[in-house]
Coordinates of C-alpha atoms and ligand atoms in Angstrom, one line a residue:
X179 CA 75.2 43.9 1.7
X180 CA 76.9 42.9 4.9
X181 CA 79.9 44.7 6.2
X182 CA 83.2 43.2 7.2
X183 CA 85.9 44.6 9.4
X184 CA 89.1 43.3 10.8
X185 CA 91.7 44.7 13.2
X186 CA 95.1 43.6 14.4
X187 CA 97.4 45.9 16.3
X188 CA 98.8 47.0 19.7
X189 CA 95.5 48.3 21.0
X190 CA 92.4 46.6 22.3
X191 CA 90.6 45.6 19.2
X192 CA 87.0 45.7 20.5
X193 CA 86.3 49.4 20.1
X194 CA 88.0 49.5 16.7
X195 CA 85.9 46.7 15.4
X196 CA 82.7 48.0 16.9
X197 CA 83.3 51.5 15.6
X198 CA 84.2 50.1 12.2
X199 CA 81.0 48.2 12.1
X200 CA 79.0 51.3 13.2
X201 CA 80.3 53.0 10.0
X202 CA 79.3 50.0 7.9
X203 CA 75.8 49.5 9.3
X204 CA 74.4 51.0 6.2
X205 CA 75.4 47.7 4.5
X206 CA 73.1 45.6 6.6
X207 CA 71.7 45.7 10.1
X208 CA 69.9 42.4 10.7
X209 CA 72.6 41.2 13.2
X210 CA 76.2 41.9 14.2
X211 CA 79.0 39.8 15.6
X212 CA 82.7 39.8 16.4
X213 CA 85.3 37.0 16.7
X214 CA 88.6 37.7 18.6
X215 CA 91.6 36.1 20.0
X216 CA 91.4 36.0 23.8
X217 CA 93.9 33.9 25.8
X218 CA 95.0 32.1 22.7
X219 CA 91.5 31.1 21.8
X220 CA 89.0 32.4 19.3
X221 CA 85.9 33.7 21.1
X222 CA 82.7 34.6 19.2
X223 CA 80.1 37.1 20.4
X224 CA 77.1 37.7 18.1
X225 CA 73.6 39.1 18.5
X226 CA 70.5 39.4 16.3
X227 CA 69.3 43.0 15.7
X228 CA 71.1 46.2 15.1
X229 CA 74.7 46.7 16.2
X230 CA 73.6 48.5 19.4
X231 CA 72.3 45.1 20.7
X232 CA 75.8 43.7 20.4
X233 CA 77.4 46.8 21.9
X234 CA 75.0 46.7 24.9
X235 CA 75.8 43.0 25.4
X236 CA 79.5 43.5 25.3
X237 CA 79.4 46.4 27.7
X238 CA 77.4 44.3 30.1
X239 CA 80.1 41.6 30.3
X240 CA 83.6 41.3 31.6
X241 CA 86.1 43.6 29.8
X242 CA 87.7 41.8 26.8
X243 CA 91.5 42.0 26.3
X244 CA 92.4 41.3 22.7
X245 CA 94.4 42.8 19.9
X246 CA 93.0 40.9 16.9
X247 CA 89.4 40.5 15.7
X248 CA 87.1 40.3 12.8
X249 CA 83.6 41.6 12.8
X250 CA 80.4 41.6 10.7
X251 CA 77.1 43.4 10.2
X252 CA 74.6 41.3 8.4
X253 CA 72.0 41.7 5.7
X254 CA 70.4 38.3 5.8
X255 CA 70.4 36.3 2.6
X256 CA 70.5 32.6 3.6
X257 CA 68.7 32.0 6.9
X258 CA 66.5 34.4 8.7
X259 CA 68.0 37.0 11.1
X260 CA 68.8 35.1 14.4
X261 CA 71.6 34.9 16.9
X262 CA 72.6 31.5 15.4
X263 CA 72.6 32.7 11.8
X264 CA 74.7 35.8 12.7
X265 CA 78.3 35.9 11.6
X266 CA 81.1 35.1 12.5
X267 CA 80.7 31.3 11.8
X268 CA 83.2 28.8 13.1
X269 CA 84.1 25.2 12.1
X270 CA 86.9 23.8 14.2
X271 CA 90.0 25.9 13.5
X272 CA 88.4 28.3 11.1
X273 CA 86.3 31.3 11.8
X274 CA 84.9 33.5 9.0
X275 CA 82.9 36.6 8.3
X276 CA 81.4 36.8 4.8
X277 CA 79.8 39.4 2.5
X278 CA 78.2 37.9 -0.7
X279 CA 76.4 34.8 -1.7
X280 CA 77.8 31.3 -2.2
X281 CA 75.5 29.8 -4.9
X282 CA 76.6 26.2 -4.6
X283 CA 76.6 26.0 -0.8
X284 CA 73.9 23.3 -0.7
X285 CA 75.9 20.9 -2.8
X286 CA 79.1 21.7 -0.8
X287 CA 77.2 21.2 2.4
X288 CA 76.1 17.7 1.4
X289 CA 79.7 16.7 0.5
X290 CA 81.0 18.2 3.8
X291 CA 78.3 16.3 5.8
X292 CA 79.6 13.1 4.3
X293 CA 83.0 14.0 5.6
X294 CA 81.6 14.4 9.1
X295 CA 80.9 18.1 9.4
X296 CA 77.8 19.2 11.3
X297 CA 75.9 22.4 10.5
X298 CA 74.0 24.4 13.1
X299 CA 72.8 27.3 10.9
X300 CA 71.0 27.8 7.5
X301 CA 73.8 30.1 6.2
X302 CA 76.0 29.6 3.2
X303 CA 78.8 31.1 5.3
X304 CA 79.0 28.2 7.7
X305 CA 79.7 26.0 4.7
X306 CA 82.6 28.3 3.8
X307 CA 84.1 27.9 7.3
X308 CA 83.7 24.1 7.1
X309 CA 85.2 23.8 3.6
X310 CA 88.2 26.0 4.6
X311 CA 88.7 23.9 7.7
X312 CA 88.5 20.8 5.6
X313 CA 91.3 22.0 3.3
X314 CA 93.4 23.6 6.2
X315 CA 96.4 21.5 7.1
X316 CA 98.6 24.2 8.5
X317 CA 99.0 26.2 5.3
X318 CA 96.4 29.0 5.1
X319 CA 97.3 30.1 1.6
X320 CA 96.9 26.7 0.1
X321 CA 93.7 26.2 2.0
X322 CA 92.2 29.5 0.8
X323 CA 93.3 28.7 -2.8
X324 CA 91.5 25.3 -2.7
X325 CA 88.5 26.9 -1.1
X326 CA 88.1 29.6 -3.8
X327 CA 88.4 26.9 -6.5
X328 CA 85.3 25.3 -5.1
X329 CA 83.1 28.4 -4.4
X330 CA 80.6 29.7 -6.9
X331 CA 79.2 33.1 -6.3
X332 CA 80.5 36.3 -4.7
X333 CA 82.4 36.7 -1.5
X334 CA 84.7 38.8 0.6
X335 CA 86.0 37.0 3.6
X336 CA 87.7 37.9 6.8
X337 CA 89.3 34.8 8.4
X338 CA 90.9 33.8 11.6
X339 CA 92.8 30.5 12.0
X340 CA 92.7 29.5 15.7
X341 CA 96.3 28.2 15.5
X342 CA 97.8 31.3 13.9
X343 CA 97.5 33.9 16.6
X344 CA 96.9 37.5 16.0
X345 CA 96.6 37.3 12.3
X346 CA 93.7 38.3 10.1
X347 CA 93.4 36.9 6.6
X348 CA 91.2 38.4 3.8
X349 CA 90.2 37.4 0.3
X350 CA 87.5 38.3 -2.2
X351 CA 85.7 37.7 -5.4
X352 CA 83.0 40.2 -6.7
X353 CA 82.4 41.7 -3.2
X354 CA 84.5 44.6 -2.1
X355 CA 87.4 44.4 0.4
X356 CA 90.0 46.9 1.3
X357 CA 93.0 46.8 3.6
X358 CA 93.7 49.9 5.8
X359 CA 97.4 50.5 6.3
X360 CA 98.3 51.8 9.8
X361 CA 101.3 52.2 12.1
X362 CA 101.7 49.1 14.2
X363 CA 98.1 48.2 13.3
X364 CA 96.3 47.1 10.1
X365 CA 92.7 47.0 9.2
X366 CA 90.4 45.0 6.9
X367 CA 87.1 46.5 5.8
X368 CA 84.3 46.4 3.2
X369 CA 84.4 50.1 2.8
X370 CA 86.4 53.3 3.7
X371 CA 84.2 54.7 6.4
X372 CA 85.2 51.8 8.6
X373 CA 88.9 52.7 8.6
X374 CA 89.0 56.5 8.0
X375 CA 89.2 57.5 11.7
X376 CA 92.4 55.4 12.0
X377 CA 94.2 55.7 8.7
X378 CA 93.9 57.4 5.3
X379 CA 96.0 54.8 3.5
X380 CA 94.5 51.8 1.9
X381 CA 94.9 49.0 -0.6
X382 CA 92.1 47.6 -2.8
X383 CA 92.3 43.8 -2.7
X384 CA 91.6 42.1 -6.0
X385 CA 90.2 38.7 -6.9
X386 CA 93.0 36.0 -6.5
X387 CA 94.7 37.9 -3.8
X388 CA 95.0 37.2 -0.1
X389 CA 95.7 39.8 2.6
X390 CA 97.7 38.7 5.6
X391 CA 97.5 41.3 8.4
X392 CA 99.6 41.3 11.5
X393 CA 100.2 44.2 13.9
X394 CA 103.7 44.9 12.4
X395 CA 103.4 43.5 8.9
X396 CA 101.0 43.5 6.0
X397 CA 101.4 41.3 3.0
X398 CA 99.3 40.8 -0.1
X399 CA 100.1 37.5 -1.8
X400 CA 98.7 35.6 -4.7
X401 CA 97.5 32.0 -4.4
X402 CA 101.1 30.7 -4.9
X403 CA 102.1 32.7 -1.8
X404 CA 104.1 35.2 -3.9
X405 CA 104.0 38.7 -2.4
X406 CA 102.4 41.3 -4.7
X407 CA 103.4 44.9 -5.0
X408 CA 100.2 46.9 -4.4
X409 CA 99.6 50.6 -4.8
X410 CA 98.7 52.3 -1.6
X411 CA 95.9 54.8 -2.2
X412 CA 95.0 57.8 -0.1
X413 CA 91.5 58.7 1.1
X414 CA 90.8 62.3 0.0
X415 CA 88.0 63.1 2.4
X416 CA 87.7 63.5 6.1
X417 CA 85.9 61.7 8.9
X418 CA 83.4 64.5 9.2
X419 CA 82.0 63.4 5.8
X420 CA 81.1 60.0 7.4
X421 CA 79.6 61.6 10.6
X422 CA 76.2 63.3 11.1
X423 CA 77.7 66.7 12.0
X424 CA 74.7 67.8 14.1
X425 CA 72.0 66.6 11.7
X426 CA 69.5 64.1 13.2
X427 CA 70.0 61.7 10.3
X428 CA 72.6 61.1 7.6
X429 CA 69.8 61.4 5.0
X430 CA 69.0 65.0 6.0
X431 CA 72.7 65.9 6.1
X432 CA 73.2 64.4 2.7
X433 CA 70.2 66.3 1.3
X434 CA 71.6 69.5 2.6
X435 CA 75.1 68.7 1.1
X436 CA 73.7 68.8 -2.4
X437 CA 74.7 72.4 -3.3
X438 CA 78.3 71.7 -2.3
X439 CA 78.6 68.3 -4.0
X440 CA 77.0 69.5 -7.3
X441 CA 79.5 72.4 -7.2
X442 CA 82.4 69.9 -6.7
X443 CA 81.1 67.7 -9.5
X444 CA 81.1 70.7 -11.9
X445 CA 84.5 72.0 -10.8
X446 CA 87.1 71.4 -13.4
X447 CA 84.5 70.2 -15.9
X448 CA 82.2 73.2 -16.3
X449 CA 83.6 76.6 -17.4
X450 CA 81.7 79.8 -17.2
X451 CA 80.1 79.3 -20.6
X452 CA 81.4 75.9 -21.8
X453 CA 82.0 72.3 -20.8
X454 CA 85.5 71.1 -20.9
X455 CA 86.6 67.7 -19.8
X456 CA 88.1 64.6 -21.2
X457 CA 86.6 61.1 -21.1
X458 CA 89.6 58.8 -20.8
X459 CA 89.9 56.4 -23.7
X460 CA 86.9 58.0 -25.5
X461 CA 88.3 60.8 -27.7
X462 CA 85.9 63.1 -29.6
X463 CA 86.5 61.1 -32.8
X464 CA 85.2 58.0 -31.2
X465 CA 82.2 59.8 -29.6
X466 CA 81.2 60.9 -33.1
X467 CA 80.8 57.2 -34.1
X468 CA 78.3 56.5 -31.4
X469 CA 75.0 55.4 -32.8
X470 CA 73.1 54.3 -29.7
X471 CA 73.5 54.7 -25.9
X472 CA 72.4 52.1 -23.3
X473 CA 72.2 53.4 -19.8
X474 CA 72.2 50.5 -17.3
X475 CA 71.7 50.9 -13.5
X476 CA 69.5 49.9 -10.6
X477 CA 67.0 51.8 -8.4
X478 CA 67.7 55.5 -7.9
X479 CA 70.7 55.3 -10.3
X480 CA 68.4 54.0 -13.0
X481 CA 66.0 56.9 -12.3
X482 CA 68.9 59.3 -12.9
X483 CA 69.4 57.3 -16.2
X484 CA 65.9 58.1 -17.2
X485 CA 66.6 61.8 -16.9
X486 CA 69.8 61.2 -18.9
X487 CA 67.8 59.5 -21.7
X488 CA 65.4 62.4 -21.8
X489 CA 68.1 65.1 -22.1
X490 CA 70.5 63.2 -24.4
X491 CA 67.7 62.4 -26.8
X492 CA 66.5 66.0 -26.7
X493 CA 69.9 67.7 -27.2
X494 CA 72.0 65.1 -29.0
X495 CA 69.3 63.3 -30.9
X496 CA 70.9 59.9 -30.3
X497 CA 68.6 57.0 -29.3
X498 CA 69.1 56.0 -25.7
X499 CA 67.7 53.0 -23.9
X500 CA 67.6 52.8 -20.1
X501 CA 67.7 49.3 -18.7
X502 CA 67.4 47.8 -15.3
X503 CA 70.7 46.0 -14.8
X504 CA 69.2 42.8 -13.5
X505 CA 67.1 42.5 -16.7
X506 CA 69.8 43.7 -19.1
X507 CA 72.2 41.0 -18.2
X508 CA 69.9 38.2 -18.9
X509 CA 68.1 39.4 -22.0
X510 CA 70.9 38.9 -24.5
X511 CA 70.8 42.7 -25.3
X512 CA 71.4 43.9 -28.8
X513 CA 74.7 45.6 -28.6
X514 CA 76.6 46.9 -31.6
X515 CA 80.2 48.0 -31.8
X516 CA 79.3 51.7 -32.2
X517 CA 77.1 51.6 -29.1
X518 CA 78.1 53.2 -25.8
X519 CA 77.1 51.6 -22.5
X520 CA 76.8 53.9 -19.5
X521 CA 76.7 52.3 -16.1
X522 CA 75.5 54.4 -13.2
X523 CA 76.2 53.4 -9.7
X524 CA 76.8 55.2 -6.4
X525 CA 78.6 52.3 -4.7
X526 CA 80.3 50.9 -7.8
X527 CA 79.7 47.5 -6.3
X528 CA 76.1 46.7 -7.3
X529 CA 76.3 43.1 -8.4
X530 CA 73.7 43.4 -11.3
X531 CA 75.3 46.6 -12.7
X532 CA 78.8 45.0 -12.4
X533 CA 77.5 41.9 -14.3
X534 CA 76.0 44.2 -17.0
X535 CA 79.3 46.0 -17.3
X536 CA 81.1 42.7 -17.8
X537 CA 78.6 41.6 -20.4
X538 CA 79.1 44.8 -22.4
X539 CA 82.9 44.4 -22.2
X540 CA 82.6 40.8 -23.4
X541 CA 80.8 42.2 -26.4
X542 CA 83.5 44.7 -27.0
X543 CA 81.2 47.7 -26.5
X544 CA 82.8 50.8 -24.9
X545 CA 81.7 51.2 -21.2
X546 CA 81.6 54.4 -19.3
X547 CA 80.9 54.4 -15.6
X548 CA 79.3 57.2 -13.7
X549 CA 80.4 56.2 -10.1
X550 CA 80.7 57.8 -6.7
X551 CA 83.0 55.4 -4.8
X552 CA 86.6 55.8 -6.0
X553 CA 88.4 52.6 -7.0
X554 CA 85.2 50.5 -6.7
X555 CA 84.8 47.5 -8.9
X556 CA 82.7 49.2 -11.5
X557 CA 85.1 52.2 -11.6
X558 CA 88.1 49.9 -12.0
X559 CA 86.6 47.6 -14.6
X560 CA 84.9 50.0 -17.0
X561 CA 86.8 51.5 -20.0
X562 CA 86.4 54.9 -18.6
X563 CA 84.9 56.5 -15.5
X564 CA 83.3 59.9 -14.6
X565 CA 83.5 60.2 -10.9
X566 CA 80.6 62.0 -9.3
X567 CA 82.6 63.3 -6.3
X568 CA 79.7 63.3 -3.8
X569 CA 81.9 62.0 -0.9
X570 CA 80.5 59.1 1.2
X571 CA 76.8 58.5 1.1
X572 CA 75.8 56.7 4.3
X573 CA 72.1 56.9 4.4
X574 CA 70.7 53.8 2.7
X575 CA 68.3 56.0 0.6
X576 CA 70.3 57.7 -2.1
X577 CA 69.9 61.5 -2.4
X578 CA 73.1 63.5 -3.0
X579 CA 74.4 60.6 -5.2
X580 CA 71.4 60.9 -7.4
X581 CA 71.9 64.7 -7.8
X582 CA 75.5 64.3 -8.9
X583 CA 74.6 61.5 -11.2
X584 CA 72.3 64.0 -12.9
X585 CA 75.0 66.6 -12.8
X586 CA 77.3 64.2 -14.7
X587 CA 74.6 63.4 -17.2
X588 CA 74.0 67.0 -17.9
X589 CA 77.7 67.6 -18.4
X590 CA 78.0 64.6 -20.7
X591 CA 74.9 65.7 -22.7
X592 CA 76.4 69.1 -23.3
X593 CA 79.7 67.7 -24.3
X594 CA 78.1 65.2 -26.7
X595 CA 75.8 68.0 -28.1
X596 CA 78.9 70.0 -28.8
X597 CA 80.7 67.1 -30.6
X598 CA 77.6 66.2 -32.6
X599 CA 77.0 69.9 -33.4
X600 CA 73.4 69.6 -32.2
X601 CA 73.6 72.7 -30.1
X602 CA 74.2 76.2 -31.1
X603 CA 77.1 78.1 -29.6
X604 CA 74.9 80.7 -27.9
X605 CA 72.6 78.0 -26.5
X606 CA 75.5 76.1 -25.1
X607 CA 76.8 79.3 -23.4
X608 CA 73.4 80.0 -22.0
X609 CA 73.0 76.5 -20.6
X610 CA 76.5 76.4 -19.1
X611 CA 76.0 79.8 -17.5
X612 CA 72.8 78.5 -16.0
X613 CA 74.3 75.2 -14.8
X614 CA 76.8 77.2 -12.8
X615 CA 73.9 78.7 -10.9
X616 CA 72.4 75.4 -10.0
X617 CA 74.1 75.1 -6.6
X618 CA 72.5 78.4 -5.6
X619 CA 69.1 77.4 -6.9
X620 CA 69.3 74.1 -4.9
X621 CA 70.2 76.2 -1.9
X622 CA 67.1 78.3 -2.4
X623 CA 64.9 75.2 -2.7
X624 CA 66.4 73.8 0.6
X625 CA 65.0 76.9 2.3
X626 CA 61.5 75.4 1.7
X627 CA 62.3 72.7 4.2
X628 CA 60.0 73.9 7.0
X629 CA 57.1 74.3 4.6
X630 CA 57.7 70.8 3.2
X631 CA 57.8 69.5 6.8
X632 CA 54.3 71.0 7.4
X633 CA 53.0 69.3 4.3
X634 CA 54.5 66.0 5.3
X635 CA 52.6 66.3 8.7
X636 CA 49.4 66.6 6.8
X637 CA 50.0 63.6 4.5
X638 CA 52.0 61.1 6.7
X639 CA 49.1 59.1 7.9
X640 CA 48.1 57.8 4.4
X641 CA 48.5 54.2 3.3
X642 CA 48.8 54.9 -0.4
X643 CA 50.1 57.7 -2.5
X644 CA 50.4 58.5 -6.2
X645 CA 53.1 60.5 -8.0
X646 CA 52.4 61.9 -11.4
X647 CA 54.2 64.0 -14.0
X648 CA 55.0 64.2 -17.7
X649 CA 58.4 64.1 -19.5
X650 CA 61.2 65.0 -17.1
X651 CA 58.6 65.3 -14.3
X652 CA 57.7 61.7 -14.8
X653 CA 61.3 60.7 -14.2
X654 CA 61.1 62.7 -10.9
X655 CA 57.8 61.1 -10.0
X656 CA 59.4 57.7 -10.1
X657 CA 62.3 58.8 -7.9
X658 CA 60.0 60.6 -5.4
X659 CA 57.8 57.6 -5.2
X660 CA 60.7 55.3 -4.5
X661 CA 62.0 57.5 -1.8
X662 CA 58.6 57.6 -0.1
X663 CA 58.0 53.8 -0.2
X664 CA 61.5 52.7 0.8
X665 CA 61.6 55.1 3.8
X666 CA 58.1 55.2 5.2
X667 CA 56.7 51.9 3.9
X668 CA 53.7 53.8 2.4
X669 CA 52.6 52.0 -0.8
X670 CA 53.2 54.4 -3.6
X671 CA 53.0 54.4 -7.4
X672 CA 54.4 56.7 -10.0
X673 CA 52.7 57.2 -13.4
X674 CA 53.1 59.3 -16.5
X675 CA 50.2 61.7 -15.8
X676 CA 48.6 60.9 -19.1
X677 CA 48.6 57.2 -18.3
X678 CA 46.3 57.4 -15.3
X679 CA 43.1 57.3 -17.3
X680 CA 44.1 54.0 -18.8
X681 CA 43.6 52.1 -15.5
X682 CA 45.1 53.5 -12.4
X683 CA 42.6 56.3 -12.0
X684 CA 40.1 53.7 -10.7
X685 CA 42.2 53.7 -7.5
X686 CA 41.6 57.4 -6.9
X687 CA 38.9 58.0 -4.3
X688 CA 38.0 60.6 -1.7
X689 CA 41.3 61.9 -0.1
X690 CA 43.7 59.8 -2.1
X691 CA 47.0 61.8 -2.0
X692 CA 48.5 62.6 -5.4
X693 CA 51.8 64.4 -5.7
X694 CA 51.8 66.2 -9.0
X695 CA 55.0 67.6 -10.5
X696 CA 54.7 70.4 -12.9
X697 CA 57.8 72.0 -14.2
X698 CA 57.7 71.5 -18.0
X699 CA 56.1 74.4 -19.8
X700 CA 55.3 72.6 -23.0
X701 CA 53.4 69.8 -21.1
X702 CA 51.9 72.0 -18.5
X703 CA 48.3 72.3 -19.8
X704 CA 48.1 68.6 -20.4
X705 CA 49.3 67.7 -16.9
X706 CA 46.9 70.3 -15.4
X707 CA 44.0 68.5 -17.1
X708 CA 45.2 65.2 -15.6
X709 CA 45.5 66.8 -12.2
X710 CA 41.9 68.2 -12.5
X711 CA 40.7 64.7 -13.4
X712 CA 42.0 63.3 -10.1
X713 CA 40.7 66.3 -8.1
X714 CA 37.3 65.7 -9.7
X715 CA 37.5 62.2 -8.2
X716 CA 38.3 63.5 -4.7
X717 CA 42.1 63.3 -4.6
X718 CA 44.1 65.5 -2.3
X719 CA 46.8 66.9 -4.7
X720 CA 50.1 68.2 -3.5
X721 CA 51.3 70.3 -6.4
X722 CA 55.0 70.9 -7.0
X723 CA 55.2 73.6 -9.6
X724 CA 57.4 76.4 -10.9
X725 CA 55.1 78.7 -12.9
X726 CA 51.8 80.3 -11.9
X727 CA 50.6 80.4 -15.5
X728 CA 47.4 78.4 -15.9
X729 CA 47.3 77.5 -12.2
X730 CA 44.0 78.3 -10.5
X731 CA 43.2 78.2 -6.8
X732 CA 41.6 74.7 -7.0
X733 CA 45.1 73.4 -7.6
X734 CA 46.9 75.2 -4.8
X735 CA 45.4 73.8 -1.6
X736 CA 48.6 71.9 -0.9
X737 CA 51.5 73.2 -3.0
X738 CA 55.2 74.0 -3.2
X739 CA 56.4 76.7 -5.5
X740 CA 59.9 76.2 -7.0
X741 CA 61.9 78.8 -8.9
X742 CA 61.2 79.1 -12.6
X743 CA 64.3 78.4 -14.6
X744 CA 65.1 76.6 -17.9
X745 CA 62.7 73.6 -18.1
X746 CA 65.4 71.2 -19.2
X747 CA 67.3 71.6 -16.0
X748 CA 64.5 71.5 -13.5
X749 CA 65.3 67.9 -12.3
X750 CA 68.5 69.2 -10.7
X751 CA 66.4 71.1 -8.1
X752 CA 62.8 69.7 -8.3
X753 CA 64.0 66.5 -6.7
X754 CA 64.8 68.4 -3.4
X755 CA 61.1 68.8 -2.2
X756 CA 60.5 65.1 -3.1
X757 CA 63.4 64.0 -1.0
X758 CA 62.5 66.2 1.9
X759 CA 58.8 65.2 1.7
X760 CA 59.8 61.5 2.0
X761 CA 62.3 62.2 4.7
X762 CA 59.8 64.1 7.0
X763 CA 57.0 61.6 6.4
X764 CA 59.4 58.8 7.5
X765 CA 60.4 60.9 10.6
X766 CA 56.7 61.5 11.5
X767 CA 56.0 57.8 11.1
X768 CA 59.0 57.1 13.4
X769 CA 60.7 54.9 10.8
X770 CA 64.4 54.3 10.9
X771 CA 65.2 56.8 8.2
X772 CA 68.9 55.9 7.6
X773 CA 68.3 52.2 7.8
X774 CA 64.9 51.3 6.3
X775 CA 63.8 47.7 6.9
X776 CA 64.9 44.9 4.6
X777 CA 67.3 47.2 2.7
X778 CA 71.0 47.7 2.5
X779 CA 73.3 50.1 0.7
X780 CA 75.6 48.5 -1.9
X781 CA 73.6 45.5 -3.1
X782 CA 76.4 43.0 -3.8
X783 CA 74.0 40.1 -4.4
X784 CA 71.9 39.4 -7.4
Ligands
F6R196 C1 67.4 53.9 -3.3 C2 68.7 53.4 -3.5 C3 68.9 52.2 -4.4 C4 70.2 52.3 -5.2 C5 70.4 51.0 -6.0 C6 71.7 51.1 -6.8 O1 67.4 55.0 -2.5 O2 69.7 53.9 -3.0 O3 67.8 52.1 -5.3 O4 70.1 53.4 -6.1 O5 70.5 49.9 -5.1 O6 72.8 51.3 -6.0 P1 74.2 51.8 -6.6 O7 73.9 53.2 -7.1 O8 75.1 51.8 -5.5 O9 74.5 50.9 -7.8

């Protein structure tokens, strides 16, 4: 939700800031803007629309000479996307870019109006600029401290004071902000892809800290102005991971990366015929005490959680609840001391999941995060973390992160089953041996890409679609349906196949497309009956299946055959055709695949 960058150094800042913003566009793309020091003055350039609009505008004007700037790419919250509502926002000496939401901005705005401030925009950020200007009497640290005492909500801020030349200030609460450490140059950013081309060294800023960036110095201070010793971290992946590398879209590249990232996620945790990994702060003795598991997450990560529930309950026989984080945090959940709360998040910054984590911690329940982004807030604040190691996921629609979330849940399930002695040794061996083969199976399924593209061409003109399945296949139906609707704006619903007849079947008419997933042997006959029920009412069924048994030609008009393996593990590769199907449909519909409308990666607002 909104991306922030800052640069100060010897070089011309414009390209650095624009390139940084390009790599943060996944966080929001309603508008973009930049504020920079030019001839001792702060100049602001901002444009509604994608970053390219701003770049085009800057390229059409006189070359800018500046060594210090802040920039912003927006996901609109307060005030519709417009040039005026775009960041940066200035009030007198203070210019800010902001990621987050200030909840009490209306109240602060009224107070500031009484003090003589005028507001031109509908944003909460302009109020931040005004309040900071109000407190600013030459001491930026004091002013920032007073500002943060008054703000309710979440924020990361990049700040320029017009009388402190070539200096960028940054501070944060509940929205991410990192500082890139360079040679004669320093960077501020919401996320690593914005800085990785220029430096691999970075510092994670915490709540209550202020970063002061100059070209030849970098300080992190607390609100009393005292310098803090901060750990400098090293980024362990390369710029190629944040580039398209010849693929037309990040999404397709990330779908095709799945065999490698699953392999990486298994490495050091999965042996040839066993699982072997520690969960920090959660020894086996403590695991044995667990009576109930709550999996809390949002969107795709929550769908991974549904698969987790299914396999944990099946193999470990522990009750598992899967909760949408935005509901969990407000429902006064029943949590007992022997429960385990698992938070799943790609970004590690999702506001609702973070709040759920904090609630669980307040109640003294052990929290385990399954997270992709290293050192993100959820990873840092949870009692323990299992990193998914997928590398950066840039496409707004999550694909490879989902697969490695599943991979971690499978590892965790087998570990727990071992500890609870709910799995026989031979079975465990068989399962581990098979898990080792998953990257190859995923590779084989990716070879179906052309066939899936042809099917997408047949179906892309529809306005509605249904996804059905039973058991694990229902979890996949939900994820497949989400991918389709978020990317291609086709209305789509996912149902447990047996549930259709209780209402939704009345929506099935001649040519209604139904994607049916059929990979679970024990449920197969029941699902086939449900598929026949929709065919009888005229539906066009696209069948994704892995076993010919009981399948007659009436089911195969449109179909994708997957490898037949162990049913329990089918989600790890059955998701691929669903991802590719949604991808190709979006491409045929000429949708912006990597940046679907109204969405942003990393949802840091509630
Ligand atoms: C959909 C998608 C979202 C995210 C959700 C949670 O493709 O990406 O539904 O899964 O916003 O995000 P994280 O995993 O970052 O907490």
